C-alpha positions as MATLAB code, in Angstrom:
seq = 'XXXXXXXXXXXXXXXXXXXXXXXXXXXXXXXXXXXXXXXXXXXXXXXXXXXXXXXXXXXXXXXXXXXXXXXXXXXXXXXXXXXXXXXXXXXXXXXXXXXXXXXXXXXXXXXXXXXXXXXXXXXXXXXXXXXXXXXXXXXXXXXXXXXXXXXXXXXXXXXXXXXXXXXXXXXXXXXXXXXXXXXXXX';
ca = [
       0.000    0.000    0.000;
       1.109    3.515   -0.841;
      -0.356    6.515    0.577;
       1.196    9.691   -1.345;
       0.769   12.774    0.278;
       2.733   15.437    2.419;
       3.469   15.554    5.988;
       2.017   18.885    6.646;
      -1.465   17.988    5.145;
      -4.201   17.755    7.293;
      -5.996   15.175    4.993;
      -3.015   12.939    4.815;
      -2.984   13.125    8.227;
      -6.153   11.647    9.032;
      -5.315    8.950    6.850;
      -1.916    8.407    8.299;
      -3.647    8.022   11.569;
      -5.932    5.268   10.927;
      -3.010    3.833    9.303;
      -0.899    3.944   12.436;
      -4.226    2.850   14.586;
      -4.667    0.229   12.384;
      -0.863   -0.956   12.684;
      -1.326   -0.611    9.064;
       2.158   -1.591    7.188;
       2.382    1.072    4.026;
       5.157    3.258    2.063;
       5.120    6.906    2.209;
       5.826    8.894   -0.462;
       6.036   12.659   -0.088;
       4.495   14.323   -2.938;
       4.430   18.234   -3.806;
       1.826   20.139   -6.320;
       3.617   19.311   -9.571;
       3.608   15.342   -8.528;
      -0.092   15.277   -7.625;
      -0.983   17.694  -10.844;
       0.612   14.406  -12.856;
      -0.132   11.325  -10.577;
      -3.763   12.410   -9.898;
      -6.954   13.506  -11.653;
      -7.808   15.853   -7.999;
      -4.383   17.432   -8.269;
      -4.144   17.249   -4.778;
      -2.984   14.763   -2.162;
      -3.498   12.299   -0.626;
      -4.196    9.632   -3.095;
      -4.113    6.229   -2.671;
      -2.575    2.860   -4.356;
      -2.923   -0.364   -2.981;
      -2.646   -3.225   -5.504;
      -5.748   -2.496   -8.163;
      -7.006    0.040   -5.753;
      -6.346    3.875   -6.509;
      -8.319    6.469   -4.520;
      -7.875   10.052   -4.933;
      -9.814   11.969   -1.906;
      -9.191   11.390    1.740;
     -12.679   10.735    2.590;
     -12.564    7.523    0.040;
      -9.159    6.635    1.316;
     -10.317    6.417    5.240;
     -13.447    4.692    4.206;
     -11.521    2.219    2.195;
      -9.053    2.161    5.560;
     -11.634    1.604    7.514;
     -13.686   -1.194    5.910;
     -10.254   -3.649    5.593;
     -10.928   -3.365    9.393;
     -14.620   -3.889    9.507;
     -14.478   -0.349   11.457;
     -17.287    2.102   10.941;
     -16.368    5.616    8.918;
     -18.746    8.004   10.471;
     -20.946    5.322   11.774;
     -23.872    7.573   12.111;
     -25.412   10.888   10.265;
     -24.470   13.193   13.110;
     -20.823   11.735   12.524;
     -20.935   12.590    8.947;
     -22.115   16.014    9.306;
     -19.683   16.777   11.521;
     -17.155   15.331    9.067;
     -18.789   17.584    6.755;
     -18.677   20.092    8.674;
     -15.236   20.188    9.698;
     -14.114   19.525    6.066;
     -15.451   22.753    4.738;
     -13.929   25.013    7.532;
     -10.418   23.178    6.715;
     -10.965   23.592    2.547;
     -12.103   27.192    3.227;
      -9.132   27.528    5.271;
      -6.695   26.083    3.330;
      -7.624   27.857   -0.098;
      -7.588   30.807    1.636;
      -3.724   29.799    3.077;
      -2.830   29.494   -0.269;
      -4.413   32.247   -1.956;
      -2.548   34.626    0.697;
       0.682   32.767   -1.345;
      -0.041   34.144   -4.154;
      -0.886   38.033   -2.064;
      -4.890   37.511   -2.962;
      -6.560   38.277    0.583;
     -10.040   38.904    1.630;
     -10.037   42.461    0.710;
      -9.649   41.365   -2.399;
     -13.006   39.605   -3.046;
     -15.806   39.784   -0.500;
     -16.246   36.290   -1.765;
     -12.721   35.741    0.256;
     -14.399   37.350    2.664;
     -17.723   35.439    3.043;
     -15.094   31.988    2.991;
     -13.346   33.861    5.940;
     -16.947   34.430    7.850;
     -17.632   30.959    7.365;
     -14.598   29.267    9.122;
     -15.591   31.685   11.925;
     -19.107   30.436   12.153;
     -18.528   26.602   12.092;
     -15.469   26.944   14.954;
     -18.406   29.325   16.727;
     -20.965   26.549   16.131;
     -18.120   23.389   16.949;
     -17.361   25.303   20.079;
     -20.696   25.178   21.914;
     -20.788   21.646   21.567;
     -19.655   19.404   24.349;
     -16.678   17.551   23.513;
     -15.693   13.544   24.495;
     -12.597   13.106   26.491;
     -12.022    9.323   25.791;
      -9.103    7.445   23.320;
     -11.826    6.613   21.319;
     -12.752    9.348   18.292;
     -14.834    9.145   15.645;
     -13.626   10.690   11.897;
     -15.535   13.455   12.486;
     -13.628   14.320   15.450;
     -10.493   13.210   13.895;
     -11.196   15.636   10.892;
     -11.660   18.277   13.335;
      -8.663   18.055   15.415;
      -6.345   17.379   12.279;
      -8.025   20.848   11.182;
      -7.679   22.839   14.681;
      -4.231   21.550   14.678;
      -3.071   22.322   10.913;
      -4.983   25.761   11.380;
      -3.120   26.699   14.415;
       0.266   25.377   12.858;
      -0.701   27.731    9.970;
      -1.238   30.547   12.565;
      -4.712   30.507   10.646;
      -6.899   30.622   13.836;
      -6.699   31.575   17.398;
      -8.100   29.037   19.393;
      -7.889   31.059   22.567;
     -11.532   32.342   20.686;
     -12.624   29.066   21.401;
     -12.247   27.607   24.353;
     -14.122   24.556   23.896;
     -12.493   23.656   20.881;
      -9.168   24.555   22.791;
      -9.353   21.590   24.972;
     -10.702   19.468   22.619;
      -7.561   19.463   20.971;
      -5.448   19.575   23.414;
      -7.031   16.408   24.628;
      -6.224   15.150   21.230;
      -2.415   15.791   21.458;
      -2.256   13.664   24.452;
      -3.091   10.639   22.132;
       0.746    9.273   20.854;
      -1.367    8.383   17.518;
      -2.366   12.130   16.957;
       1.052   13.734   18.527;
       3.228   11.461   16.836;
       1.727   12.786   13.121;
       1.880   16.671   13.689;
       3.069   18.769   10.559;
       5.600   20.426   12.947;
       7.553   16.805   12.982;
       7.954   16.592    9.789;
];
């Protein structure tokens, strides 16, 4: 199995985690823009090759992760939405994170701007929510923390704004699994 992808991505980082859960054996390779614009039809990493097998999105690649383990991937709607959820505050994030790159900011397009408002509203929403303090997380939660953390490593968000989510994570980097794959140790 061959998960391509870069250490500082938050969406190869969920899948390197339920790879290292899983005691999953697999090879590594790091791949940049100009590698994923040739290797895959997203452009984008991770993708996936195991055998006849070739996924190209992180959410098919965890499913496909989880299902060689007969483990659920968002077992339930409320899950998934949260999945959802999480996803679109880290894509929002991220294009804006790379848009800055290229000195395109929010006062540049007030749709920049509305992307902006919307990471604030779904860490305002996640934040009010009671969150689990167990070993056990769901993808969901796993999407959220690998966003939270990638965000803050990013110095994208200020999670002192949101206390709830605060602790959530830093429950999260008490778990080796989750520690262990931070972009910073890469």
């Amino acid at each position: 199995m061959k998960l391509f992808g870069s250490y500082t991505s938050p969406y190869v980082r969920h899948c390197r985690i339920v790879l290292a859960q899983n005691n999953d054996t697999f090879e590594f390779i790091p791949t940049d823009y100009s590698q994923s614009a040739q290797q895959s039809p997203t452009q984008r990493v991770p993708f996936l090759h195991d055998g006849d097998v070739q996924l190209t999105d992180s959410a098919a690649i965890l499913r496909y992760l989880r299902e060689r383990h007969q483990q659920p991937f968002c077992d339930n709607v409320a899950d998934f939405d949260l999945f959802c959820l999480a996803n679109t505050a880290l894509d929002a994030t991220v294009n804006l994170f790379l848009l800055e790159r290229d000195n395109i900011t929010t006062k540049d397009s007030p749709y920049l701007q509305r992307q902006y408002d919307r990471i604030h509203t779904i860490l305002k929403e996640l934040n009010e929510r009671d969150w689990p303090e167990t070993n056990q997380y769901s993808d969901g939660q796993l999407r959220l923390a690998c966003f939270l953390s990638w965000a803050q490593f990013r110095e994208r968000i200020q999670l002192a704004e949101y206390p709830n989510l605060q602790q959530f994570l830093l429950g999260m980097n008490n778990q080796p699994w989750f520690a262990n794959t931070h972009p910073a140790l890469s």
